[in-house]
Tab-separated table of C-alpha atoms in Angstrom:
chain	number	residue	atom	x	y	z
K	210	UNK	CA	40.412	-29.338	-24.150
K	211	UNK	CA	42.837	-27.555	-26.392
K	212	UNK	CA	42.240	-23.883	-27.351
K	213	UNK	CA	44.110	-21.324	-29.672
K	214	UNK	CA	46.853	-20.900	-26.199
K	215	UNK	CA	47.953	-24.596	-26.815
K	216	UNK	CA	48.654	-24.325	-30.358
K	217	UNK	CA	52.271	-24.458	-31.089
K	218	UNK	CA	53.260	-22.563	-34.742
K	219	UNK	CA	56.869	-24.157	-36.182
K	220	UNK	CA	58.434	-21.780	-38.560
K	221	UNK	CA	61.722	-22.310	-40.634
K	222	UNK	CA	64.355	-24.649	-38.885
K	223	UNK	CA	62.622	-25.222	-35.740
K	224	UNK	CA	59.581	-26.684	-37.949
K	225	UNK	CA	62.159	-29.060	-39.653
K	226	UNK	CA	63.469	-30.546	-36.523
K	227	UNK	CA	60.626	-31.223	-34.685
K	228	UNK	CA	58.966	-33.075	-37.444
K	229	UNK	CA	61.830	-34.328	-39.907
K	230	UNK	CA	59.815	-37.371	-41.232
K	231	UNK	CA	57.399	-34.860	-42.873
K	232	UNK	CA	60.052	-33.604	-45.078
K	233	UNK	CA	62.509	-36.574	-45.839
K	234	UNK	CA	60.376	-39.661	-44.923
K	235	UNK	CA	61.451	-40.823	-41.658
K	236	UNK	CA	64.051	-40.252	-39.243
K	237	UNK	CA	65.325	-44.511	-40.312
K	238	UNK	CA	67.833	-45.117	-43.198
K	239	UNK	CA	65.119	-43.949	-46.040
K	240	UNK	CA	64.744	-40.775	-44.316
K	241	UNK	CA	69.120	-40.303	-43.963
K	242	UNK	CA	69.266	-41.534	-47.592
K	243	UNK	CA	66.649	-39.238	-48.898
K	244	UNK	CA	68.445	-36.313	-47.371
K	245	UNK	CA	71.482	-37.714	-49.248
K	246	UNK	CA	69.678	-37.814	-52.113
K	247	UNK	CA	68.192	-34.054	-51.807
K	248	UNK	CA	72.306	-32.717	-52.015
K	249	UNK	CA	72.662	-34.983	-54.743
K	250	UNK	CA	70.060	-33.807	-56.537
K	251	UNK	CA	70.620	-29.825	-56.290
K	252	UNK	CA	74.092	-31.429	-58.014
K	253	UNK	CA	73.023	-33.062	-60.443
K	254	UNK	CA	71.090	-30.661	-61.900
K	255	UNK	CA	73.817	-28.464	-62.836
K	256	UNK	CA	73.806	-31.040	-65.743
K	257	UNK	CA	70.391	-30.377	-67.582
K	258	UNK	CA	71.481	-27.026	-67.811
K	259	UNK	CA	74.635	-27.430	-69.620
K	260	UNK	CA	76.726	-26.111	-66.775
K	261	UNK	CA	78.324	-29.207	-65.227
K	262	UNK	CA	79.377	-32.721	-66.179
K	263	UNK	CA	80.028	-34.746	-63.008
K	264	UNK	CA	78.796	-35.274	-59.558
K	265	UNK	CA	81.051	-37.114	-57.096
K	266	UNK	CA	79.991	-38.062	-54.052
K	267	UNK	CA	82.025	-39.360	-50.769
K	268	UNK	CA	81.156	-41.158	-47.662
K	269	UNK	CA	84.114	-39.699	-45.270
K	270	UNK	CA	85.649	-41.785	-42.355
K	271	UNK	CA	83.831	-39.725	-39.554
K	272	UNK	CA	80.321	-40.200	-40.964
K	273	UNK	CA	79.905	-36.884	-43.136
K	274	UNK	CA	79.071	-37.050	-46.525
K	275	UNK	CA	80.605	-34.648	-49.197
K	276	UNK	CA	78.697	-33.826	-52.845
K	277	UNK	CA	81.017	-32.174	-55.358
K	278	UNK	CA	80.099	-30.920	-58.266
K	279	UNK	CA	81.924	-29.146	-61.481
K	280	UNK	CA	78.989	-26.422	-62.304
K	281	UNK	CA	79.355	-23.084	-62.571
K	282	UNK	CA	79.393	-21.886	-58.805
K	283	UNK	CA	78.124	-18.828	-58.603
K	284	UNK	CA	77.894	-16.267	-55.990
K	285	UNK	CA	77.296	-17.217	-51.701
K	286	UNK	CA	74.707	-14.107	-51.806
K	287	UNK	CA	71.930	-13.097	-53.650
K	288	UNK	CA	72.395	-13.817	-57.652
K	289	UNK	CA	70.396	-11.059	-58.163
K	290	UNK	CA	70.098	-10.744	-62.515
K	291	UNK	CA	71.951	-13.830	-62.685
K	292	UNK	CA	68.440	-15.995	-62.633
K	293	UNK	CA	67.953	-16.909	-58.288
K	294	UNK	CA	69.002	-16.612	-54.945
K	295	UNK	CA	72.627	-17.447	-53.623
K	296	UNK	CA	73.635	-20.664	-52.135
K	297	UNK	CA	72.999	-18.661	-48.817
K	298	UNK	CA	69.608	-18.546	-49.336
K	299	UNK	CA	68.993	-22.074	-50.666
K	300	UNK	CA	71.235	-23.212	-47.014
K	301	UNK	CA	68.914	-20.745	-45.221
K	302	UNK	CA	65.384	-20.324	-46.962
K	303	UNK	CA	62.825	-23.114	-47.115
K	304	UNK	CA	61.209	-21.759	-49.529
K	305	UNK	CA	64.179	-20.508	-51.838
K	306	UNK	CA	64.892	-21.256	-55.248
K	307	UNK	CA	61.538	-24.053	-55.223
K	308	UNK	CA	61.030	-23.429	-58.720
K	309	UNK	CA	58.354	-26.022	-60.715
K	310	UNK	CA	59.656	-29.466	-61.319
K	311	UNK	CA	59.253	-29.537	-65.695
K	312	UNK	CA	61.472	-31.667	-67.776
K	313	UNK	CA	65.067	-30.130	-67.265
K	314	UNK	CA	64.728	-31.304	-63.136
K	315	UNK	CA	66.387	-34.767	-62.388
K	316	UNK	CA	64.008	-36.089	-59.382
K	317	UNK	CA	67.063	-37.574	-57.502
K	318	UNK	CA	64.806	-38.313	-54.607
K	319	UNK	CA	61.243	-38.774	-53.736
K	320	UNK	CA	61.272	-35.360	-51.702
K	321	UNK	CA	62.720	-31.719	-53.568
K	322	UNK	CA	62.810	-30.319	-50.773
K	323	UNK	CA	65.818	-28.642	-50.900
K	324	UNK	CA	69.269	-27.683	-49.213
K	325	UNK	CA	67.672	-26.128	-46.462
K	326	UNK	CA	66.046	-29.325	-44.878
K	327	UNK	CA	69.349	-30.926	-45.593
K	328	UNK	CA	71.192	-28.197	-43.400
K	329	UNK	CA	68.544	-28.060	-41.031
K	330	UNK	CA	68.788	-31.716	-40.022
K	331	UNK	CA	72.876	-31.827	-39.920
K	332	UNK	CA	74.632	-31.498	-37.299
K	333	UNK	CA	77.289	-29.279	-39.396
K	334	UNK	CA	77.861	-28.310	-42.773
K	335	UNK	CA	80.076	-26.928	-45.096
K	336	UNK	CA	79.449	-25.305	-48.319
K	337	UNK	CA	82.083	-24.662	-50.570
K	338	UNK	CA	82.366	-22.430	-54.141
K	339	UNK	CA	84.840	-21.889	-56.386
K	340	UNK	CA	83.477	-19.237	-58.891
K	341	UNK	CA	85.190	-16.927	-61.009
K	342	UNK	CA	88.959	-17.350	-59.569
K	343	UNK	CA	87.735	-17.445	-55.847
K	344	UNK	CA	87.331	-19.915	-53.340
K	345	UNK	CA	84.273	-18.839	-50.851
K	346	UNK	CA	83.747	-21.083	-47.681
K	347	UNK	CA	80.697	-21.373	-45.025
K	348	UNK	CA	79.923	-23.461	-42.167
K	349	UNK	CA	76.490	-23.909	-40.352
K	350	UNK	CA	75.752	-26.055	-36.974
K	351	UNK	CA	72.008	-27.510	-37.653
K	352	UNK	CA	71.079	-24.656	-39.662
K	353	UNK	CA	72.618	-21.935	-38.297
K	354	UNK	CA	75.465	-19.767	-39.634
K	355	UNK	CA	78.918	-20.117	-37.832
K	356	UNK	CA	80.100	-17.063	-39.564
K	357	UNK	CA	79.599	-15.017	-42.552
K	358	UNK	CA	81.059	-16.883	-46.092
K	359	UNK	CA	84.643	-16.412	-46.150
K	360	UNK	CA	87.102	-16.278	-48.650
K	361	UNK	CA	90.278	-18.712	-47.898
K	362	UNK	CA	91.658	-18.936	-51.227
K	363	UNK	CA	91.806	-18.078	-55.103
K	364	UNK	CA	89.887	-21.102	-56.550
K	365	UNK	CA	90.911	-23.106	-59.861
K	366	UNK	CA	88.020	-23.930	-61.791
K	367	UNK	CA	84.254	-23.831	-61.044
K	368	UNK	CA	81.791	-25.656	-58.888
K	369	UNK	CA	80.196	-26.623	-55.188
K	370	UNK	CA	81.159	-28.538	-52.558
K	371	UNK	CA	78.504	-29.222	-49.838
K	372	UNK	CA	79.527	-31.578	-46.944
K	373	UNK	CA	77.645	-32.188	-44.382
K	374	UNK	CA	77.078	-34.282	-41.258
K	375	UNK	CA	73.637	-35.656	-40.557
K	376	UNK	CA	72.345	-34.929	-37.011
K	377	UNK	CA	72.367	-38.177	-34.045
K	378	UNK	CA	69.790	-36.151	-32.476
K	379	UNK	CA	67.248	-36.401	-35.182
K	380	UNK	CA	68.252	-39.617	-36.773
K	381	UNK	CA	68.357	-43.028	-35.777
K	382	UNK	CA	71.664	-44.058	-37.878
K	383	UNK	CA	73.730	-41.680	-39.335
K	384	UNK	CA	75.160	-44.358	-41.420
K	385	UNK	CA	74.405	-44.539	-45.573
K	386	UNK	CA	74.413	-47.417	-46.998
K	387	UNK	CA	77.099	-48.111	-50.120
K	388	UNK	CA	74.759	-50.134	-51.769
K	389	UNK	CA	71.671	-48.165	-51.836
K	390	UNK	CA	73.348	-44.934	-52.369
K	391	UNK	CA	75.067	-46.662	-55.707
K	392	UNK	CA	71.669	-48.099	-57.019
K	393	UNK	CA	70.144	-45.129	-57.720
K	394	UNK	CA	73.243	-43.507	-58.239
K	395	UNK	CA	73.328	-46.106	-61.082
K	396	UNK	CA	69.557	-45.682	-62.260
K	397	UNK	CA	69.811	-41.876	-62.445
K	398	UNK	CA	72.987	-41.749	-64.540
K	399	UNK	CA	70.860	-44.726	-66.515
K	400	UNK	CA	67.767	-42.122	-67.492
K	401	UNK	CA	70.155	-39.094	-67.915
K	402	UNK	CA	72.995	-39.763	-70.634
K	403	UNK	CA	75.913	-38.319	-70.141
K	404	UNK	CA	75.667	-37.903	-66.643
K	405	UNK	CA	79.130	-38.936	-64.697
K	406	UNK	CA	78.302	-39.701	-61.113
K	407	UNK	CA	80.565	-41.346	-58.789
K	408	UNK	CA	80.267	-42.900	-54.823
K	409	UNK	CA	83.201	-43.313	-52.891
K	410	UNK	CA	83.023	-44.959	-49.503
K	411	UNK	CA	86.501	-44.006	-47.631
K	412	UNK	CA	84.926	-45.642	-44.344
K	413	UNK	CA	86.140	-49.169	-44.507
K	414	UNK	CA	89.744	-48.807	-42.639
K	415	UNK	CA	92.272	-49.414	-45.416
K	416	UNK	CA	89.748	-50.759	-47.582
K	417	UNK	CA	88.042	-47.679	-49.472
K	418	UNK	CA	86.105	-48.887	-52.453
K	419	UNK	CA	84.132	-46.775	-55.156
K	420	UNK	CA	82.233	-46.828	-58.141
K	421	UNK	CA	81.756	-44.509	-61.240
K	422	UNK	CA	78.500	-44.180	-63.275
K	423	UNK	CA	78.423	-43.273	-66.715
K	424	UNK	CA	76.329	-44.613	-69.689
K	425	UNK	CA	76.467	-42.866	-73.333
K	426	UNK	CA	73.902	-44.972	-74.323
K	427	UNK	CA	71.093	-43.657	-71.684
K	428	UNK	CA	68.309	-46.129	-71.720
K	429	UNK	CA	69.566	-48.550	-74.107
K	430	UNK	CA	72.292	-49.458	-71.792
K	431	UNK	CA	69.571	-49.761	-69.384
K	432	UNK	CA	67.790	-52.337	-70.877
K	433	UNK	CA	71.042	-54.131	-71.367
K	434	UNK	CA	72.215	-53.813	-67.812
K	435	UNK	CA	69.067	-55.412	-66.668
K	436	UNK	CA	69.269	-58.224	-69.193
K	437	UNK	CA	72.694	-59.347	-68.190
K	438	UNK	CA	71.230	-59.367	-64.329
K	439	UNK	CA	69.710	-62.705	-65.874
K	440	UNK	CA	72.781	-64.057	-67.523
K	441	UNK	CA	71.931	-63.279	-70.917
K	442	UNK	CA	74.344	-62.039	-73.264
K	443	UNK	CA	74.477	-58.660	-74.486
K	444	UNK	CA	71.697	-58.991	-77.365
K	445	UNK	CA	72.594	-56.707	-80.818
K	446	UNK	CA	68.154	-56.288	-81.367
K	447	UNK	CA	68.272	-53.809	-78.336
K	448	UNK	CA	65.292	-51.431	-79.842
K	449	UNK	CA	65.657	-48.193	-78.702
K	450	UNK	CA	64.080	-44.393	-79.624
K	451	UNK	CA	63.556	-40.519	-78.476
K	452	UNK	CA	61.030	-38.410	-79.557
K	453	UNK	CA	59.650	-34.890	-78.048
K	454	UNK	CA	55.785	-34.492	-78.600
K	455	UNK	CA	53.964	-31.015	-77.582
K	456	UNK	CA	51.373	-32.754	-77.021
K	457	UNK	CA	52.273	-33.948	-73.901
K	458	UNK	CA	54.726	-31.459	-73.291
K	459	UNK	CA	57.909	-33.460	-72.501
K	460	UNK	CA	60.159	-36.410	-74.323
K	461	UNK	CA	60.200	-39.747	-74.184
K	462	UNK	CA	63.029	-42.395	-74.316
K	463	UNK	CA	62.250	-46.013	-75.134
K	464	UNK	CA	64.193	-48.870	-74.992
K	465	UNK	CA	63.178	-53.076	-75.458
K	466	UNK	CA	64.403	-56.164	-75.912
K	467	UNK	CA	62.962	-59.540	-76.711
K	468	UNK	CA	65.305	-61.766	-75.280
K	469	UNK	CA	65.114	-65.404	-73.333
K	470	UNK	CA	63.306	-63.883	-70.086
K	471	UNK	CA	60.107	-65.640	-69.901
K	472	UNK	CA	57.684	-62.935	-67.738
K	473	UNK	CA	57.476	-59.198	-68.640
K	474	UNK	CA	59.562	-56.800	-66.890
K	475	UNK	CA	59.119	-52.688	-67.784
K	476	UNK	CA	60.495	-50.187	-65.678
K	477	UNK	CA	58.580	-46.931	-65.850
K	478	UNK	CA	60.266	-43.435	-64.873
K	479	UNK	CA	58.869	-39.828	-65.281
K	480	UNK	CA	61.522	-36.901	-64.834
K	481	UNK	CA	63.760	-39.637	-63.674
K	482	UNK	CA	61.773	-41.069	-60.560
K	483	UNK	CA	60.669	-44.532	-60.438
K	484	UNK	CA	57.096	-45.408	-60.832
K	485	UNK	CA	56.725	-48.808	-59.699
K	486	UNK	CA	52.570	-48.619	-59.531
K	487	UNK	CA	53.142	-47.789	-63.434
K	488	UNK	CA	50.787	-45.293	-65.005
K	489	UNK	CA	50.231	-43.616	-68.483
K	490	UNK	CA	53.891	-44.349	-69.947
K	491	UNK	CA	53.683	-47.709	-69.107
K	492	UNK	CA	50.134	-48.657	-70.135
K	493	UNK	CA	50.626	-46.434	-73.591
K	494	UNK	CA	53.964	-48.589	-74.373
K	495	UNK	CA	51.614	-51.720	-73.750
K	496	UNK	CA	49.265	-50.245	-76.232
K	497	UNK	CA	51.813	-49.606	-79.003
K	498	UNK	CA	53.295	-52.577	-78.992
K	499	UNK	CA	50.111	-54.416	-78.976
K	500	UNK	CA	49.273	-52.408	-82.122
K	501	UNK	CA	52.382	-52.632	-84.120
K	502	UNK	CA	52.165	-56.690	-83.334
K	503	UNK	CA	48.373	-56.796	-84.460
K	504	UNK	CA	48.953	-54.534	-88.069
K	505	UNK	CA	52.015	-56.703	-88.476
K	506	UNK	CA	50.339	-60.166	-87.995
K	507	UNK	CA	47.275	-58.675	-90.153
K	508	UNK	CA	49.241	-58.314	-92.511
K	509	UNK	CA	50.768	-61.313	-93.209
K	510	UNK	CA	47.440	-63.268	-91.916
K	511	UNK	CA	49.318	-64.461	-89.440
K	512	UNK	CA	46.996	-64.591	-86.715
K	513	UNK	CA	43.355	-65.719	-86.764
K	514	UNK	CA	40.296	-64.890	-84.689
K	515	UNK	CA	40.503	-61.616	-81.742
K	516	UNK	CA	43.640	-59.584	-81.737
K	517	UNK	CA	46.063	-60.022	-79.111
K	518	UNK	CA	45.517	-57.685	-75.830
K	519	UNK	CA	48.267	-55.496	-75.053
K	520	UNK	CA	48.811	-57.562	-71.698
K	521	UNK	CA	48.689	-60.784	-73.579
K	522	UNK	CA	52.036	-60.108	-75.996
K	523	UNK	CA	54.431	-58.595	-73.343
K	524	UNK	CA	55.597	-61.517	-71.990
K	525	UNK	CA	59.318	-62.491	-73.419
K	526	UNK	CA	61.132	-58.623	-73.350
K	527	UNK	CA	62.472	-56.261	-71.453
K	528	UNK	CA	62.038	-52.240	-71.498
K	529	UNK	CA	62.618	-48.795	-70.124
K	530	UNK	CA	59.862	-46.338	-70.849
K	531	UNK	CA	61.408	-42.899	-69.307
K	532	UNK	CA	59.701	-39.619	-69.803
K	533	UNK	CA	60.092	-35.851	-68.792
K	534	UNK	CA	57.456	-33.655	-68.753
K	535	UNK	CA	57.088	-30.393	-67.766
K	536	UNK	CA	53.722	-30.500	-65.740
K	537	UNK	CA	54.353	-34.304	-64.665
K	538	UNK	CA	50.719	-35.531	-62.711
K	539	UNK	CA	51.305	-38.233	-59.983
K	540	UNK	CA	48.349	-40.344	-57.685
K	541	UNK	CA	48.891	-41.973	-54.999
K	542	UNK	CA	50.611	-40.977	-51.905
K	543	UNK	CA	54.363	-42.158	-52.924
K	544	UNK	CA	54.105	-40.710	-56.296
K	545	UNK	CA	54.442	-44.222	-58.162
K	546	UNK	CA	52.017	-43.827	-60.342
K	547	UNK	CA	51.756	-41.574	-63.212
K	548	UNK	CA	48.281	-39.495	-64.501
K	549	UNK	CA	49.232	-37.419	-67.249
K	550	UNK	CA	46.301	-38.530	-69.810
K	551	UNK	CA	48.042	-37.274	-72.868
K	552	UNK	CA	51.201	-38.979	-72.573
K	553	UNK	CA	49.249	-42.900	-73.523
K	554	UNK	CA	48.160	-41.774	-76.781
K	555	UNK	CA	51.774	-40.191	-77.628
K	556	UNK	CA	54.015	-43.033	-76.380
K	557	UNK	CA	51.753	-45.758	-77.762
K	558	UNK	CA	52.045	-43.798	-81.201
K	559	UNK	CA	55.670	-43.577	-80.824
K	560	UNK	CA	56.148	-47.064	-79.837
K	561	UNK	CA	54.263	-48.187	-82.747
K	562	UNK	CA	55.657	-46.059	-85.424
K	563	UNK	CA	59.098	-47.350	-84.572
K	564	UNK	CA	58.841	-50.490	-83.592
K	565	UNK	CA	56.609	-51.219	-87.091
K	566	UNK	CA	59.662	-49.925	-88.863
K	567	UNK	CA	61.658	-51.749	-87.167
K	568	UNK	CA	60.177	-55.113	-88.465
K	569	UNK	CA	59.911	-53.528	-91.641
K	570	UNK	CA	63.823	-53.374	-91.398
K	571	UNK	CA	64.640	-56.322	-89.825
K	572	UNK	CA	62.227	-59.004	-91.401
K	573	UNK	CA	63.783	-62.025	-90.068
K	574	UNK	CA	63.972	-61.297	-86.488
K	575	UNK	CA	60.696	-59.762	-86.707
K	576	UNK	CA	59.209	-63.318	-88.174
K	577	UNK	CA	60.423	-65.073	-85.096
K	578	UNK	CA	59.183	-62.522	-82.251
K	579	UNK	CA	55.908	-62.103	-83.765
K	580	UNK	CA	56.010	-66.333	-84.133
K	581	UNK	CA	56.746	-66.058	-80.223
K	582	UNK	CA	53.982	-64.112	-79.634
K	583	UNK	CA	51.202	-65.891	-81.698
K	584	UNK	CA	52.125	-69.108	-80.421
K	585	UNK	CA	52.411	-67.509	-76.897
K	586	UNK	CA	48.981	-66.247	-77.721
K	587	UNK	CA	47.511	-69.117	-78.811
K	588	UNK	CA	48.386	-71.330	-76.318
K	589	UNK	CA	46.724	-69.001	-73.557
């Protein structure tokens, strides 16, 4: 029988190492990757902000992994006026600079929770900033301090440098894999345009290979990467819009193309994490392409009897339905499914409004999609 004696209270570090899978997953590959992803993340959202245009990341020959970043810095203590705590105390304070997750925050991985885990669970690590002509250097051993920061040199430029080692003790392979690490490397830089993010993997003896991420076209390149994974040629009818609605409080970016692929693929994202169980984004696209099908059809009388459901015309394109909100609701456990009632009725508007103009525009092309769908429809 157990009685208030036996209860063992984890603060801080200690609570981090003696149950890691509760803050990055598992103590397998996901949970190493995740903790990847958590330093990639704190990088990448320099970018939102204005104050940083690439993230390059490296796998290094003796199993560390370094995140650099071109931001602004800023100062190893306290930031005091400057809007949040040091890099010291995000290294050193669980529950530092955990501000809410709203539209500006790039969801890199599944769990923000921050540098601190990521030190916590590494067997060293070195942070690095170069801010305002100095070079400031720090080095922990599984959460702990070494020494105070230290400056080694003037510094050219502006930005972090975290590297760090992930622990043997706590994991059970310290060893990242290229190709996972570059897929969502790839998707993020996808749903956030602009974004330059590169992977570098100097592990293979004498064989380094890399790969750089950048797409100016955000979701519209997207939808054309993932129609080319078929075979198909890049197609010119790529439909693709933003919009911001206060309704929902966030943005959305669309992007669809009918093309030659025969089932219905739509990839659903909110503040730039996957949904894969789908949710309101996804079923309000459904609905306002189902209506700007049915008004066009009516129309021209092209169809006859019940209008199409939006599941029955979605067969035949591809799409990206990305939004950012800044109160984003997810069910479920994983957080693959999105809840946020509001955000149906404004993407199925939105998806409506422009894809009606759009075959307003484009009458020909419109003829033989909607032709695809009726006769799609009817045969069902």
């Amino acid at each position: 029988m157990y009685d208030a004696a036996r209860i063992e209270v984890l603060e801080g570090r200690e609570a981090v190492r003696k149950r890691p899978g509760m803050w990055v997953g598992s103590t397998g590959e996901r949970g190493l990757h995740h903790m990847v992803f958590t330093v990639v993340g704190r990088a990448v959202n320099q970018v939102p902000a204005g104050r940083s245009g690439s993230v390059d990341v490296t796998l290094t020959p003796d199993g560390g992994v370094r995140v650099a970043d071109d931001g602004s810095g800023g100062p190893f203590e306290a930031a005091g006026d400057t809007g949040g705590p040091g890099l010291e105390a995000l290294l050193t304070s669980f529950h530092a600079g955990s501000g809410p997750s709203d539209r500006t925050i790039v969801a890199v991985g599944h769990f923000g929770v921050g540098l601190f885990v990521a030190n916590a669970l590494s067997s060293r690590l070195t942070a690095e900033v170069r801010w305002e002509g100095v070079r400031r250097v720090q080095e922990y051993a599984r959460g702990v301090a070494v020494a105070p920061p230290a400056t080694v040199a003037p510094g050219s430029g502006s930005g972090t440098t975290i590297t760090f080692w992930p622990d043997a003790e706590i994991f059970e392979t310290t060893r990242c894999s290229f190709a996972v690490l570059a897929e969502r490397f790839r998707q993020v830089a996808f749903l956030n345009r602009g974004l330059r993010i590169s992977l570098t993997d100097e592990r293979p003896a004498g064989a380094a290979r890399a790969v750089l991420f950048r797409f100016p076209e955000g979701v519209r390149d997207f939808v054309a990467a993932l129609d080319a994974e078929d075979g198909a040629a890049l197609h010119p009818d790529i439909i693709s819009f933003e919009r911001e609605d206060p309704r929902m409080a966030g943005t959305m970016e669309v992007a669809l193309l009918w093309s030659g692929f025969r089932g219905e693929r739509i990839r659903g994202f909110a503040n730039s994490q996957a949904t894969p169980e789908g949710g309101t984004h996804v079923d309000g696209f459904r609905d306002g392409v189902a209506a700007a099908v049915t008004a066009y059809t009516g129309e021209r009388g092209l169809l006859t009897g019940a209008d199409p459901e939006a599941d029955g015309i979605a067969g035949g394109f591809t799409a990206v339905v990305s939004v950012k909100l800044d109160r984003p609701e997810f069910l479920g456990a994983t957080s693959g499914l999105l809840g946020n009632k509001d955000v149906r009725v404004c993407v199925a508007e939105a998806v409506q409004d422009h894809l009606g103009t759009w075959f307003e525009k484009r009458p020909e092309r419109a003829a033989e999609i909607v032709d695809r769908i009726v006769r799609g429809t009817h045969q069902d």
